[in-house]
Short mmCIF file of C-alpha atoms in Angstrom, two decimals:
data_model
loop_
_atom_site.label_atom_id
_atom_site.label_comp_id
_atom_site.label_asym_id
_atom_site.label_seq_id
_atom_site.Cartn_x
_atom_site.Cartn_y
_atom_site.Cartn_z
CA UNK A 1 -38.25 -8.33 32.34
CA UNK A 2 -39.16 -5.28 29.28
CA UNK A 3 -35.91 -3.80 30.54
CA UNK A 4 -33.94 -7.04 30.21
CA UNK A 5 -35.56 -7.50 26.59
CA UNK A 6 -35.44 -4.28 25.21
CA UNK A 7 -31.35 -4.31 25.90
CA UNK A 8 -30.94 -7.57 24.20
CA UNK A 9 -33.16 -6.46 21.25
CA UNK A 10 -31.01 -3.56 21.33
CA UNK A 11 -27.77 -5.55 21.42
CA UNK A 12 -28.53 -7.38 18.62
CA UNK A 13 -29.21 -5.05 16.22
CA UNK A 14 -26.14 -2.99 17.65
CA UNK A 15 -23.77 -6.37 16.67
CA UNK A 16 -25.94 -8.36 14.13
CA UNK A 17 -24.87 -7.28 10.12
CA UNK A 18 -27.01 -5.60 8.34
CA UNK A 19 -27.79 -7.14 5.46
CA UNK A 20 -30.16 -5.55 2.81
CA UNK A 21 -32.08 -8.09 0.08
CA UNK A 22 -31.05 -7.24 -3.49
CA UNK A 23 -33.78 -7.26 -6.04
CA UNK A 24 -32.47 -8.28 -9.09
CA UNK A 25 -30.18 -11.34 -9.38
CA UNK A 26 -27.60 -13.42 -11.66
CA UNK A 27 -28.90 -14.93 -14.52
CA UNK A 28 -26.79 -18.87 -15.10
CA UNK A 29 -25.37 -18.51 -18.89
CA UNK A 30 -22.56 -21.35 -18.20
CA UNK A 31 -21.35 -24.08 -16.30
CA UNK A 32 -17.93 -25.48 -16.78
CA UNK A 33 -17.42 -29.03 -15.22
CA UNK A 34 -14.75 -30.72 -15.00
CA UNK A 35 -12.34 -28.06 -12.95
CA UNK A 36 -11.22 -30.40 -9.27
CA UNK A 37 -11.28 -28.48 -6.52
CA UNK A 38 -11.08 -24.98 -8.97
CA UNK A 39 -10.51 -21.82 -6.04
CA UNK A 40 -9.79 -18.89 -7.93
CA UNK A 41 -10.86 -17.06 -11.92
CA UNK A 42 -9.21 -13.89 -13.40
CA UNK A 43 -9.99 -13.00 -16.53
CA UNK A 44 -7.47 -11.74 -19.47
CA UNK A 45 -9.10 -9.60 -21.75
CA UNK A 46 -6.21 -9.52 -24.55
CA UNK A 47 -6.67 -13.66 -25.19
CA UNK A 48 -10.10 -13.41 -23.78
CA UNK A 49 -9.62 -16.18 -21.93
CA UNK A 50 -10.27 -17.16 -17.82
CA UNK A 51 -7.89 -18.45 -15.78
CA UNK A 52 -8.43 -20.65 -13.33
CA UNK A 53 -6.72 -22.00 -10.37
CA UNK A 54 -7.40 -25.90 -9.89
CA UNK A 55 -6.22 -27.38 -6.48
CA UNK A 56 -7.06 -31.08 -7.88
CA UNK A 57 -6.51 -33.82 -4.39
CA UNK A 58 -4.04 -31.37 -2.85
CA UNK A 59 -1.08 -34.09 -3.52
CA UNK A 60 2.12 -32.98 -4.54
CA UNK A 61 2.64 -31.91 -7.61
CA UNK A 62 -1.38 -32.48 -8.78
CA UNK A 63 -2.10 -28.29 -8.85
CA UNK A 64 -2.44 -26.80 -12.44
CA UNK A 65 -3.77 -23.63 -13.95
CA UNK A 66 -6.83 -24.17 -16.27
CA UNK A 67 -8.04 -21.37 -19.50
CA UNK A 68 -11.05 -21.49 -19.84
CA UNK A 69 -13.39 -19.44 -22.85
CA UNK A 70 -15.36 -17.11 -22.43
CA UNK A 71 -18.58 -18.93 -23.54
CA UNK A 72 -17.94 -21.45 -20.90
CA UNK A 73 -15.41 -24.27 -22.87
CA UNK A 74 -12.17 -25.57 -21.73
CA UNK A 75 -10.01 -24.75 -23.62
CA UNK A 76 -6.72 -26.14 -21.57
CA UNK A 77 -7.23 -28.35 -18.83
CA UNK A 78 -3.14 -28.49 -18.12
CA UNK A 79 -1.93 -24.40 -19.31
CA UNK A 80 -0.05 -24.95 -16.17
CA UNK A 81 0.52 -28.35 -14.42
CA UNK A 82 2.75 -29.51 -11.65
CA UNK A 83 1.62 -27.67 -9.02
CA UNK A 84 0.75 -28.49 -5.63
CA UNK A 85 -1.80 -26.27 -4.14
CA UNK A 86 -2.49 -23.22 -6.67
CA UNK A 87 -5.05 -20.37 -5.15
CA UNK A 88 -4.67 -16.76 -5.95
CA UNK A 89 -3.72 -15.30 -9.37
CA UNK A 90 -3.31 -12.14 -10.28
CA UNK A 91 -2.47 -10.34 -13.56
CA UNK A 92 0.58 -7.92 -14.03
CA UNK A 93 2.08 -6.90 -17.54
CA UNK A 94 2.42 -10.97 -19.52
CA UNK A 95 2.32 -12.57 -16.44
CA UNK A 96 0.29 -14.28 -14.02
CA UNK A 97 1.15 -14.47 -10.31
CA UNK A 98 -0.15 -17.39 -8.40
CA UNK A 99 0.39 -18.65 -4.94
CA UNK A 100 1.09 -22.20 -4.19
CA UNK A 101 0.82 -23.02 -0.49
CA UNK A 102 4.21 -21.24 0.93
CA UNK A 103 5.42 -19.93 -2.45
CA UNK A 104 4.44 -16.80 -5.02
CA UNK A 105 5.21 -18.20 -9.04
CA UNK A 106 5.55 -15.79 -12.05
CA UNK A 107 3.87 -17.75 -14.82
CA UNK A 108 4.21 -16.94 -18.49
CA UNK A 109 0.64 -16.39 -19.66
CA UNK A 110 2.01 -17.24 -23.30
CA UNK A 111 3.98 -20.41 -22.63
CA UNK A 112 2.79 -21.56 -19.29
CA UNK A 113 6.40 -21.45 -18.11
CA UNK A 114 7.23 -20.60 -14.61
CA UNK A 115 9.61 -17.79 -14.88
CA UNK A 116 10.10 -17.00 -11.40
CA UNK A 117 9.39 -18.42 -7.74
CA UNK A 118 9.70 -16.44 -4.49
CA UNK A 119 9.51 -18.25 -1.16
CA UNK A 120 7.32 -16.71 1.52
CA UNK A 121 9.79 -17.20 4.31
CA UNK A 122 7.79 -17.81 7.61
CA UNK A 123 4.60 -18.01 5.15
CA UNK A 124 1.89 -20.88 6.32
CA UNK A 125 -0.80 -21.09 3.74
CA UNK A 126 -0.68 -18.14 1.01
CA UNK A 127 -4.13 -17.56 -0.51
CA UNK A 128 -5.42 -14.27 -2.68
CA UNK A 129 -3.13 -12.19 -4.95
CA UNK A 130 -3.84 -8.74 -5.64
CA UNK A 131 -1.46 -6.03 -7.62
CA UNK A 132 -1.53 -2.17 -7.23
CA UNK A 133 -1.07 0.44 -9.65
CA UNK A 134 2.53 0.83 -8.89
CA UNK A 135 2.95 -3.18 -9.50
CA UNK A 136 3.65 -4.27 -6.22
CA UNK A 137 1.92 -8.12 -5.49
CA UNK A 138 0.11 -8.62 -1.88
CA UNK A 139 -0.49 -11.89 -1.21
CA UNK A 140 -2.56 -13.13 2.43
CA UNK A 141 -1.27 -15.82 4.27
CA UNK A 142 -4.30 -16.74 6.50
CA UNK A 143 -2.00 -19.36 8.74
CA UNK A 144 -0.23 -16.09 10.11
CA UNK A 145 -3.24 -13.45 9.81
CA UNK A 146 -0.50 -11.27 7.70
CA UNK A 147 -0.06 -9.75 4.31
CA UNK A 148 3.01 -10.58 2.33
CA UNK A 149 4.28 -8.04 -0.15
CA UNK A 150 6.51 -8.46 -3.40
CA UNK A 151 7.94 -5.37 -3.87
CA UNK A 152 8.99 -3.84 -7.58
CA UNK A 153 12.31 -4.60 -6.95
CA UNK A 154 11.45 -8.89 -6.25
CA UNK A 155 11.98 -8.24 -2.78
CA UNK A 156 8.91 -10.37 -1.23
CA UNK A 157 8.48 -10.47 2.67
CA UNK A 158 6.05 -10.51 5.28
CA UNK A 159 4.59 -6.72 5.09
CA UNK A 160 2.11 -6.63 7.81
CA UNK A 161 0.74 -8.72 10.17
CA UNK A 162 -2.46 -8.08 12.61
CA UNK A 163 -5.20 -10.12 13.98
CA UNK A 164 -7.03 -7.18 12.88
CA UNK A 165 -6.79 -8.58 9.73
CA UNK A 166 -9.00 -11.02 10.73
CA UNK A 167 -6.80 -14.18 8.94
CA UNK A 168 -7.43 -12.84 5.53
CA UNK A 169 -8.68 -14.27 2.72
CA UNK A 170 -9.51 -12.25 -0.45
CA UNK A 171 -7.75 -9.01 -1.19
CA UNK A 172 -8.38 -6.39 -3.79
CA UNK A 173 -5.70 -3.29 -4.86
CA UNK A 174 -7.60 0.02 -5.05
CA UNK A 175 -5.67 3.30 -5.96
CA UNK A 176 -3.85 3.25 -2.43
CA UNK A 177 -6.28 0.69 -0.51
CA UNK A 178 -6.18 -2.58 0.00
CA UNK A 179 -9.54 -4.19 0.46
CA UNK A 180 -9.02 -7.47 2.70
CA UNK A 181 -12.00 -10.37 2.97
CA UNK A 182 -11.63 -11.69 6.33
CA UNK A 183 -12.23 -15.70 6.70
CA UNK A 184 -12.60 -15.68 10.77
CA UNK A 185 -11.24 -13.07 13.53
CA UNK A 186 -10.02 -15.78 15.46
CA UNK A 187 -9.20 -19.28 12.73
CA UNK A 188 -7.95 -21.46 15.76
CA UNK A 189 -12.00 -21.68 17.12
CA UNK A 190 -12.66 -23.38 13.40
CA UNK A 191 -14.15 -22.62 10.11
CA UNK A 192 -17.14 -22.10 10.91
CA UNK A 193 -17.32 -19.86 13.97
CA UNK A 194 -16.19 -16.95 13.97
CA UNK A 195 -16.73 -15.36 11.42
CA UNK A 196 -14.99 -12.40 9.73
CA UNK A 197 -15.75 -8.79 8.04
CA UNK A 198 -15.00 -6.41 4.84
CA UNK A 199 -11.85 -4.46 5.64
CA UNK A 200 -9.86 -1.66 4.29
CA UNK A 201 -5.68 -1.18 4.92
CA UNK A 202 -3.77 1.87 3.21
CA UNK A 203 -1.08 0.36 1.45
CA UNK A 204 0.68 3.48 2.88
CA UNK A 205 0.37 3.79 6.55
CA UNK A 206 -1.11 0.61 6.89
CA UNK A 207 -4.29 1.83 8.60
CA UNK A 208 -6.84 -0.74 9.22
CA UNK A 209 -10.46 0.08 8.64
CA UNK A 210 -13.39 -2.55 10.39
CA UNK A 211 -16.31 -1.49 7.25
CA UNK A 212 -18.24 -4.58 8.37
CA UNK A 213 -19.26 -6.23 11.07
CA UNK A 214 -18.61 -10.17 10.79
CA UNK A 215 -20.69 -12.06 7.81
CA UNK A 216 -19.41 -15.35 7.35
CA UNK A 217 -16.22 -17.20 6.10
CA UNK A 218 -15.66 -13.85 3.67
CA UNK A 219 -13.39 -15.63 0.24
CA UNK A 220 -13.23 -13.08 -2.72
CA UNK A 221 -13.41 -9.35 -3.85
CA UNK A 222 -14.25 -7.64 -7.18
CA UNK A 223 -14.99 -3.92 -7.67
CA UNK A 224 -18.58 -3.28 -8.92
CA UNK A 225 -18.35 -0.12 -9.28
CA UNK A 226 -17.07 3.19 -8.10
CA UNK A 227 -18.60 3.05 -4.83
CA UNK A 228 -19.29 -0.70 -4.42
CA UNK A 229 -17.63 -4.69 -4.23
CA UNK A 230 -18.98 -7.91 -4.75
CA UNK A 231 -17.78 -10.36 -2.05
CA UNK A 232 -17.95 -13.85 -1.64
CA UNK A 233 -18.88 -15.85 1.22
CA UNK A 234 -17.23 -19.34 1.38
CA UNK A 235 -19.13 -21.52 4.00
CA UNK A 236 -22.53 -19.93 3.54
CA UNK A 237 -22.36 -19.71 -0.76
CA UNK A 238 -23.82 -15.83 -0.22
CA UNK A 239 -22.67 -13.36 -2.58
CA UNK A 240 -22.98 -9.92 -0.86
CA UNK A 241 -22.38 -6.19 -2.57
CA UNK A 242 -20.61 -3.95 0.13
CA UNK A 243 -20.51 -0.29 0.02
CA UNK A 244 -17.22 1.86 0.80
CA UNK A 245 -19.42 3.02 3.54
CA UNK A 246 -20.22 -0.56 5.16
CA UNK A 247 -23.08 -0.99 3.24
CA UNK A 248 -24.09 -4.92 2.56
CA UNK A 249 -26.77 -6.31 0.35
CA UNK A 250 -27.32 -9.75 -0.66
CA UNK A 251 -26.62 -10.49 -4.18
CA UNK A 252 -27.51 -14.08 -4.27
CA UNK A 253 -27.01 -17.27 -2.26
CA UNK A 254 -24.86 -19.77 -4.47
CA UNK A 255 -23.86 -23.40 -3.04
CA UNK A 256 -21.09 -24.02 -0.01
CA UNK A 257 -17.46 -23.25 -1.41
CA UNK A 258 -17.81 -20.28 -3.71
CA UNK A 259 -14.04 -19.34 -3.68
CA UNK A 260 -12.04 -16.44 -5.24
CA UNK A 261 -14.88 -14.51 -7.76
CA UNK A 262 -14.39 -12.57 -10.71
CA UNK A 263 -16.73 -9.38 -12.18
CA UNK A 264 -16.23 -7.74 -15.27
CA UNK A 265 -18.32 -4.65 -15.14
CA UNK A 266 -18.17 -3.86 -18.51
CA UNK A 267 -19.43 -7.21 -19.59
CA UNK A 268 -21.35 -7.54 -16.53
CA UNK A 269 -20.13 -11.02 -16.28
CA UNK A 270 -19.88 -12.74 -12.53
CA UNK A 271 -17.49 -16.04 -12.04
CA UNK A 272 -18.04 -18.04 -9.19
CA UNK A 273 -15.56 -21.27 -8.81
CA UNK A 274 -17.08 -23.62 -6.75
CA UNK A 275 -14.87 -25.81 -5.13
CA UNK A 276 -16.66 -28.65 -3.62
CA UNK A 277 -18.74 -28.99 -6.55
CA UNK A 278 -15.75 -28.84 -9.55
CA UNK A 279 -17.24 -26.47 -11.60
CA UNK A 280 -17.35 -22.61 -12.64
CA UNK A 281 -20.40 -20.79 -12.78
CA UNK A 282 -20.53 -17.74 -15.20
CA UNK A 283 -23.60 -15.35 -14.64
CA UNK A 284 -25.18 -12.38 -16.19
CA UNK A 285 -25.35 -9.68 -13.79
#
């Protein structure tokens, strides 16, 4: 019977996360009502404005990108409107790249105008946008467990696809890496179980990198720092900073359905849309 014990004590710290508690924690400096369904906040540092994604009822046509200031006021409910299912954005150059359920749209962050739409052929449900230094756009597409890729030259295609990937969620574009938040290594046993891990793909060779073991329903990335990430946790509300080495401490535990977050290090500013509840938090950390 000690045998039997000691190898399942063993077993389970061999497979359970480890997960550090962090000392200080997020000090609540807004809260914007008032956003339906919001999933996604970037933040644009020449209008310094937010941008958010709101899914609304998920009805045709309901989707709209909000701006938001960055003391916590609306300041356009309808920047973008007609939209059916709006998730990632990303910024490149004067534009903002946001996917809307099958579909990648170039958006005009002056007008609001859609300049450009590129079908995800194949594509199932397109979430997180991320760009890389040479411009290229990834976007996931957690109903295939791939990576679609929009090339400099518009080309946009399916660039990889892996159940290593773990049906990814959140991705982040680092020098030649591509950090991937993954919802669930297998999505067809539900949302809730399993659960997924903190990955790393070269954007070159297409390597994939396990830094994690599984933590939850894993949503967004942000860079911390040079060594570190802030990553949301969708189904459990945690907020965990991960190490390039596999390193995870808890942040903070929000509500159920903290989505796509945004940190500004050098405003140490955290954004967490929370999507059942409507609103964006803004933090001090």
């Amino acid at each position: 019977m000690k045998i039997k014990y000691f190898f399942q004590v063993l077993a389970f710290l061999i497979f359970s996360p480890m997960v550090s508690q962090e000392m200080s924690s997020p000090k609540l400096i807004a809260e914007v009502e008032g956003l339906a369904h919001c999933e996604s906040v970037v933040y644009d540092s020449k209008r310094d404005l937010y941008y958010v994604s709101v899914m609304a009822d998920r009805k045709e046509g309901d989707g709209k990108i909000a701006t938001v200031s960055t003391n916590g006021v609306i300041k356009d409910l309808n920047f973008v409107t007609g939209l059916n299912n709006p998730k990632g954005i990303a910024l490149k150059g004067n534009s903002l790249y946001v996917s809307d359920e099958v579909v990648l749209l170039e958006i005009d962050m002056d007008s609001g105008e859609i300049l450009n739409e590129f079908k995800g052929y194949g594509a199932k449900s397109l979430n997180d946008v991320a760009v890389d230094k040479k411009g290229n756009v990834f976007v996931s597409d957690m109903g295939n467990s791939s990576i679609y890729k929009l090339d400099t030259k518009g080309n946009f295609k399916e660039w990889l696809k892996s159940s290593e990937l773990q049906t990814p969620n959140g991705l982040l574009a680092v020098n030649k890496d591509l950090y991937v938040a993954g919802w669930a290594s297998d999505a067809t046993k539900g949302s809730d179980e399993p659960k997924g891990g903190f990955i790393k793909l070269s954007t070159t060779g297409k390597e994939v990198v396990k830094l994690t073991n599984e933590l939850g329903n894993l949503d967004g990335i942000q860079k911390f720092d040079d060594n570190s990430f802030l990553v949301s946790a969708w189904n459990s509300g945690e907020i965990y900073k991960i190490s390039k080495e596999g390193k995870v401490e808890l942040v903070m535990k929000a509500q159920r359905s903290v989505g796509d977050i945004l940190y500004i290090p050098e405003k140490k500013v955290l954004a967490l849309p929370m999507n059942i509840q409507n609103k964006l938090m803004i933090y001090e950390y």
